Amino acid sequence: MAKRRVARGREEIREPWREPMALSDSNRQLRAQASERRAAEEMFRGLFESAPDAMVISREDGRIFLVNAQTEQLFGYARDELIGQPVEILIPERFRAGHVGHRAHYAVDPRTRPMGAGGLALFGRRRDGSEFPAAISLSPVRTREGVLVFTDIRDISAQQQTERRIRELNESLARRNAELEALNRELEAFSYSVSHDLRAPLRSIDGFSQALIEDYGDRLDAPAREFLQRVRAAAQRMAVLIDDLLKLARVTRTGLKLEEVDLSALAREVAAELREHDPDRPVELAIAPDLRATADPRLVRLVLENLLGNAWKFTRGRAPARIEFSAVTRDDSTAYCVRDNGAGFDMGYAGKLFGAFQRLHNASDYPGTGIGLATVQRIVHKHGGEVWAEGAVGQGASFCFTLRGGRS
Ligand SMILES: Nc1ncnc2c1ncn2[C@@H]1O[C@H](COP(=O)(O)OP(=O)(O)OP(=O)(O)O)[C@@H](O)[C@H]1O
Ligand SMILES: [Mg+2]
């Protein structure tokens, strides 16, 4: 630095304070810069060492420059054994030659990117020769000494094992599902054909009993004719049961045709039919307006026919009989409910009601075969919904169901 002088008359007086000031300033600056760099370096080392993945820094020539503690742990080498070695030391022998080529290619166009793009499986090789599947990503950093490549290596054995386990579980679930579906189809076909085949002999039993009564009635005494009447009644009852079974089978066999359905309008139609069949009963019906759902209209009508039909039947003798159809929405799902103030039922049996031919009431008080709620449940499940019942003896009942857009 040129020394500055100030002219004062003839004498030249040096300004002694100027230079020491400038020096101490730049000294301070340098010291500050150095300590900043040290702090930055410490931070880098801290981050580098505490990184959860193995980190390897290599020079352009592919020789290892720096590794972190995770690298030592993952690969089983001490740091000193790696520094200065080609990075290929960390990959299985069979990939080494190819890797040198890749590396040269990378040096031409260094970009941050994951390795193994295109589905190539990557492996690391430990000091003892064992291998592990790895996720590897590369980031180039330009420095004064050239491009340094930061390689981040993660052992993904555990992740792959979990993925494999999930895949296996899914496959076994799918297999089980297919088996169950096949079994179900078999069962349905079986019950369908059995029901179907049983009809013909039943018709014979009923028909020939009738022929006996008509053609030979005068030669039979009264108890014999009574027995024959009982045979006919039993055969006819069995025919109804079989028809119901067939109806139930049909519900499961048909596919879903989903559309926007006005449940309120459907309920009003069903209620009108109930009144038409039983015009003398004073029943108060409250149907909430504008209840809509995505459902199969034919099947959801069957649900309402059964639930409203039950409510109608089990409120017999109530004055006034009250039936309500409404909806409650909770957590994004809407439950549709049919409530009545009829005979109710013992909640201890609530789970049984939905089984085929399960009845809690006397057939002479409340006629029926016990197939209605089984049908309701099948339809609701087909839609991906749930159905449940609440009630108390003598205090009415409520049946609620949800619909969730249907299962294929
Ligand atoms: N609203 C209700 N109040 C009280 N009990 C009911 C009600 N609905 C159903 N139940 C009970 O559940 C049983 C099963 O009902 P489900 O509809 O399956 O058969 P059902 O009505 O007896 O005969 P089906 O419907 O085949 O003509 C009934 O027999 C009855 O005991
Ligand atoms: Mg019923």
Coordinates of C-alpha atoms in Angstrom, one line a residue, residues 14-340:
R14 CA 3.6 11.6 8.1
E15 CA 0.2 10.8 9.3
P16 CA 1.1 8.0 11.7
W17 CA -2.5 7.1 12.7
R18 CA -3.7 6.3 9.2
E19 CA -1.9 3.1 8.4
P20 CA -2.2 1.3 11.7
M21 CA -6.0 2.1 11.6
A22 CA -6.4 0.6 8.1
L23 CA -4.4 -2.5 9.1
S24 CA -6.3 -3.2 12.3
D25 CA -9.5 -2.7 10.3
S26 CA -8.7 -5.3 7.7
N27 CA -7.2 -7.5 10.4
R28 CA -10.5 -7.4 12.3
Q29 CA -12.3 -8.1 9.0
L30 CA -10.1 -11.1 8.3
R31 CA -10.5 -12.4 11.8
A32 CA -14.3 -12.1 11.5
Q33 CA -14.3 -13.8 8.1
A34 CA -12.1 -16.6 9.4
S35 CA -14.4 -17.2 12.4
E36 CA -17.4 -17.0 10.1
R37 CA -15.9 -19.6 7.9
R38 CA -15.0 -21.7 10.9
A39 CA -18.6 -21.5 12.1
A40 CA -19.9 -22.4 8.6
E41 CA -17.5 -25.3 8.5
E42 CA -18.5 -26.5 11.9
M43 CA -22.2 -26.3 10.9
F44 CA -21.4 -28.2 7.7
R45 CA -19.5 -30.9 9.6
G46 CA -22.2 -31.1 12.2
L47 CA -24.9 -31.5 9.6
F48 CA -22.8 -33.9 7.5
E49 CA -22.0 -36.1 10.5
S50 CA -25.5 -36.2 11.9
A51 CA -27.2 -36.9 8.6
P52 CA -29.3 -40.0 8.9
D53 CA -28.0 -41.3 5.6
A54 CA -24.5 -42.3 4.5
M55 CA -22.9 -39.3 2.8
V56 CA -19.9 -39.6 0.5
I57 CA -18.2 -36.7 -1.1
S58 CA -16.0 -37.5 -4.1
R59 CA -13.9 -35.5 -6.6
E60 CA -14.3 -35.4 -10.3
D61 CA -11.9 -38.3 -10.7
G62 CA -14.2 -40.4 -8.6
R63 CA -11.9 -40.6 -5.6
I64 CA -13.5 -40.3 -2.2
F65 CA -12.7 -37.0 -0.4
L66 CA -14.9 -37.2 2.7
V67 CA -17.4 -39.6 4.3
N68 CA -19.6 -39.3 7.4
A69 CA -20.1 -41.6 10.4
Q70 CA -23.1 -43.2 8.8
T71 CA -21.0 -44.3 5.9
E72 CA -18.6 -46.1 8.3
Q73 CA -21.5 -47.7 10.0
L74 CA -23.4 -48.7 6.8
F75 CA -20.4 -50.0 4.9
G76 CA -18.3 -51.3 7.7
Y77 CA -15.1 -49.4 6.7
A78 CA -13.1 -47.0 8.8
R79 CA -12.9 -43.5 7.3
D80 CA -9.2 -43.9 6.5
E81 CA -9.8 -47.0 4.4
L82 CA -12.2 -45.0 2.2
I83 CA -10.6 -41.6 1.7
G84 CA -8.7 -41.5 -1.6
Q85 CA -10.3 -44.7 -2.8
P86 CA -12.5 -44.8 -6.0
V87 CA -16.2 -44.6 -5.0
E88 CA -16.6 -48.0 -6.8
I89 CA -15.3 -49.6 -3.6
L90 CA -18.8 -49.1 -2.2
I91 CA -20.7 -51.0 -5.0
P92 CA -20.8 -54.7 -5.9
E93 CA -18.0 -55.8 -8.3
R94 CA -20.4 -56.7 -11.1
F95 CA -21.5 -53.0 -11.4
R96 CA -18.1 -51.4 -11.0
A97 CA -17.0 -51.2 -14.7
G98 CA -20.4 -49.8 -15.7
H99 CA -20.3 -47.3 -12.9
V100 CA -17.0 -45.8 -14.1
G101 CA -18.8 -45.2 -17.4
H102 CA -21.8 -43.6 -15.7
R103 CA -19.5 -41.5 -13.6
A104 CA -17.7 -40.1 -16.7
H105 CA -21.1 -39.3 -18.2
Y106 CA -22.2 -37.6 -15.0
A107 CA -19.1 -35.4 -15.0
V108 CA -20.2 -34.0 -18.4
D109 CA -23.6 -33.0 -17.1
P110 CA -23.6 -32.9 -13.3
R111 CA -27.1 -32.3 -12.0
T112 CA -28.8 -33.2 -8.7
R113 CA -30.7 -36.4 -9.3
P114 CA -31.6 -39.7 -7.9
M115 CA -29.7 -42.7 -9.3
G116 CA -31.4 -45.7 -10.7
A117 CA -34.0 -43.7 -12.7
G118 CA -35.8 -46.1 -15.0
G119 CA -36.4 -48.7 -12.3
L120 CA -32.7 -49.9 -12.0
A121 CA -32.2 -51.6 -8.7
L122 CA -29.2 -50.2 -6.8
F123 CA -27.0 -52.0 -4.3
G124 CA -24.3 -51.0 -1.8
R125 CA -21.5 -53.4 -1.0
R126 CA -20.2 -53.6 2.6
R127 CA -16.6 -54.3 3.6
D128 CA -17.4 -57.9 4.2
G129 CA -18.8 -58.3 0.7
S130 CA -22.4 -58.4 1.7
E131 CA -24.9 -56.3 -0.3
F132 CA -27.9 -54.2 0.6
P133 CA -30.5 -52.5 -1.6
A134 CA -30.0 -48.7 -1.6
A135 CA -31.6 -45.4 -2.6
I136 CA -28.9 -43.1 -3.9
S137 CA -29.0 -39.5 -4.9
L138 CA -26.2 -37.3 -6.3
S139 CA -25.7 -33.6 -6.0
P140 CA -22.8 -31.8 -7.7
V141 CA -21.2 -28.8 -5.9
R142 CA -18.9 -26.5 -7.9
T143 CA -15.8 -25.5 -5.8
R144 CA -12.5 -23.9 -6.6
E145 CA -11.0 -27.3 -6.7
G146 CA -13.5 -28.5 -9.3
V147 CA -16.8 -30.3 -9.0
L148 CA -17.4 -32.3 -5.9
V149 CA -20.1 -34.9 -5.9
F150 CA -22.2 -35.4 -2.8
T151 CA -23.7 -38.9 -2.8
D152 CA -26.5 -39.7 -0.3
I153 CA -26.9 -43.4 0.3
R154 CA -29.8 -45.0 2.2
D155 CA -30.2 -48.6 3.1
I156 CA -33.8 -49.5 2.0
S157 CA -33.8 -53.2 3.0
A158 CA -36.3 -52.6 5.8
Q159 CA -38.5 -50.5 3.5
Q160 CA -38.3 -53.1 0.8
Q161 CA -39.1 -55.8 3.3
T162 CA -42.2 -53.9 4.5
E163 CA -43.3 -53.3 0.9
R164 CA -42.8 -57.0 0.1
R165 CA -44.8 -58.0 3.2
I166 CA -47.6 -55.6 2.2
R167 CA -47.6 -57.0 -1.3
E168 CA -47.7 -60.5 0.0
L169 CA -50.5 -59.6 2.4
N170 CA -52.4 -57.9 -0.4
E171 CA -52.0 -60.9 -2.7
S172 CA -53.1 -63.4 -0.1
L173 CA -56.1 -61.1 0.7
A174 CA -57.0 -60.9 -3.0
R175 CA -56.6 -64.7 -3.3
R176 CA -58.8 -65.2 -0.2
N177 CA -61.3 -62.8 -1.6
A178 CA -61.5 -64.6 -4.9
E179 CA -61.9 -67.9 -3.1
L180 CA -64.7 -66.5 -1.0
E181 CA -66.4 -64.9 -4.0
A182 CA -66.2 -68.2 -5.8
L183 CA -67.6 -70.1 -2.8
N184 CA -70.3 -67.5 -2.5
R185 CA -71.3 -67.9 -6.1
E186 CA -71.3 -71.6 -5.7
L187 CA -73.5 -71.4 -2.7
E188 CA -75.8 -69.0 -4.4
A189 CA -76.0 -71.2 -7.4
F190 CA -76.6 -74.2 -5.2
S191 CA -79.4 -72.6 -3.1
Y192 CA -80.9 -71.2 -6.3
S193 CA -81.0 -74.6 -8.0
V194 CA -82.1 -76.5 -4.9
S195 CA -84.9 -74.0 -4.3
H196 CA -85.8 -74.2 -7.9
D197 CA -85.8 -78.0 -8.0
L198 CA -87.8 -78.3 -4.8
R199 CA -90.7 -76.4 -6.3
A200 CA -91.7 -79.2 -8.6
P201 CA -92.1 -82.0 -6.0
L202 CA -93.8 -79.5 -3.7
R203 CA -96.3 -78.7 -6.4
S204 CA -96.9 -82.5 -6.8
I205 CA -97.5 -82.9 -3.0
D206 CA -100.0 -80.0 -3.0
G207 CA -101.6 -81.0 -6.3
F208 CA -102.1 -84.7 -5.5
S209 CA -103.4 -83.8 -2.0
Q210 CA -105.9 -81.5 -3.6
A211 CA -106.8 -84.3 -6.1
L212 CA -107.3 -86.7 -3.2
I213 CA -109.7 -84.3 -1.5
E214 CA -111.6 -83.5 -4.7
D215 CA -111.8 -87.0 -6.2
Y216 CA -111.9 -89.2 -3.1
G217 CA -113.1 -86.8 -0.5
D218 CA -116.5 -88.6 -0.2
R219 CA -114.7 -91.8 0.7
L220 CA -112.6 -90.2 3.4
D221 CA -113.8 -89.4 6.9
A222 CA -113.4 -85.9 8.4
P223 CA -110.0 -86.4 10.2
A224 CA -108.5 -87.8 7.0
R225 CA -109.7 -84.8 5.0
E226 CA -108.4 -82.5 7.8
F227 CA -104.9 -84.2 7.6
L228 CA -104.9 -83.7 3.8
Q229 CA -105.7 -80.0 4.3
R230 CA -102.8 -79.7 6.7
V231 CA -100.5 -81.4 4.1
R232 CA -101.6 -78.8 1.6
A233 CA -101.2 -75.9 4.0
A234 CA -97.7 -77.0 4.9
A235 CA -96.7 -77.5 1.2
Q236 CA -98.0 -74.0 0.4
R237 CA -96.1 -72.5 3.3
M238 CA -93.0 -74.2 2.1
A239 CA -93.6 -72.9 -1.4
V240 CA -93.7 -69.4 0.0
L241 CA -90.4 -70.0 1.9
I242 CA -88.8 -71.3 -1.3
D243 CA -90.0 -68.3 -3.3
D244 CA -88.6 -66.0 -0.6
L245 CA -85.2 -67.8 -0.8
L246 CA -85.2 -67.4 -4.5
K247 CA -86.0 -63.7 -4.1
L248 CA -83.1 -63.3 -1.7
A249 CA -80.8 -65.1 -4.1
R250 CA -81.9 -62.9 -6.9
V251 CA -81.0 -59.7 -4.9
T252 CA -77.4 -60.9 -4.6
R253 CA -77.1 -62.1 -8.1
T254 CA -78.2 -58.9 -9.8
G255 CA -75.7 -56.1 -10.4
L256 CA -76.1 -52.5 -9.1
K257 CA -77.4 -49.8 -11.3
L258 CA -76.6 -46.6 -9.4
E259 CA -78.4 -43.4 -9.9
E260 CA -79.7 -40.4 -8.0
V261 CA -82.7 -41.6 -6.1
D262 CA -85.4 -39.5 -4.4
L263 CA -85.9 -41.7 -1.3
S264 CA -88.7 -39.4 0.0
A265 CA -90.8 -39.9 -3.2
L266 CA -90.1 -43.7 -3.1
A267 CA -91.2 -43.9 0.6
R268 CA -94.4 -42.0 -0.3
E269 CA -95.1 -44.5 -3.1
V270 CA -94.5 -47.5 -0.8
A271 CA -96.7 -45.9 1.9
A272 CA -99.5 -45.3 -0.5
E273 CA -99.4 -49.0 -1.5
L274 CA -99.5 -50.0 2.1
R275 CA -102.6 -47.8 2.7
E276 CA -104.2 -49.2 -0.4
H277 CA -103.9 -52.8 0.8
D278 CA -105.0 -51.9 4.3
P279 CA -107.3 -48.9 4.0
D280 CA -109.0 -49.3 7.4
R281 CA -105.9 -48.8 9.5
P282 CA -105.4 -45.3 10.8
V283 CA -101.6 -44.9 10.5
E284 CA -99.9 -41.5 10.9
L285 CA -97.0 -41.4 8.4
A286 CA -94.3 -38.7 8.5
I287 CA -91.9 -38.8 5.6
A288 CA -89.2 -36.2 5.6
P289 CA -89.0 -34.4 2.2
D290 CA -86.1 -34.3 -0.2
L291 CA -84.1 -37.3 1.0
R292 CA -81.8 -38.2 -1.8
A293 CA -79.1 -40.8 -2.3
T294 CA -77.0 -42.5 -5.0
A295 CA -78.4 -46.0 -5.1
D296 CA -80.0 -48.7 -7.2
P297 CA -83.6 -47.5 -7.3
R298 CA -85.1 -51.0 -7.7
L299 CA -83.2 -52.4 -4.8
V300 CA -83.6 -49.4 -2.5
R301 CA -87.3 -49.6 -3.1
L302 CA -87.2 -53.2 -1.8
V303 CA -85.4 -51.9 1.4
L304 CA -88.2 -49.3 1.9
E305 CA -90.9 -51.8 1.2
N306 CA -89.5 -54.2 3.8
L307 CA -88.8 -51.6 6.5
L308 CA -92.0 -49.6 6.0
G309 CA -93.9 -52.9 5.6
N310 CA -92.5 -54.1 8.9
A311 CA -93.3 -50.9 10.7
W312 CA -96.9 -51.1 9.3
K313 CA -97.2 -54.7 10.4
F314 CA -95.7 -54.3 13.9
T315 CA -97.8 -51.3 14.8
R316 CA -101.0 -53.3 14.4
G317 CA -103.3 -52.5 17.3
R318 CA -101.6 -49.2 18.2
A319 CA -103.8 -46.2 18.3
P320 CA -102.5 -44.0 16.9
A321 CA -99.9 -46.0 15.0
R322 CA -97.1 -43.7 14.0
I323 CA -94.4 -44.3 11.4
E324 CA -91.6 -41.9 10.5
F325 CA -89.0 -41.9 7.7
S326 CA -86.2 -39.4 8.2
A327 CA -82.4 -39.0 8.0
V328 CA -79.6 -38.0 10.3
T329 CA -76.2 -36.9 9.0
R330 CA -73.1 -37.5 11.0
D331 CA -69.4 -37.3 10.0
D332 CA -70.2 -37.1 6.3
S333 CA -72.4 -40.1 6.2
T334 CA -76.2 -40.0 6.2
A335 CA -78.3 -42.6 8.0
Y336 CA -81.9 -43.1 6.8
C337 CA -84.2 -44.4 9.5
V338 CA -87.7 -45.9 9.7
R339 CA -89.2 -45.6 13.2
D340 CA -92.4 -46.8 14.6

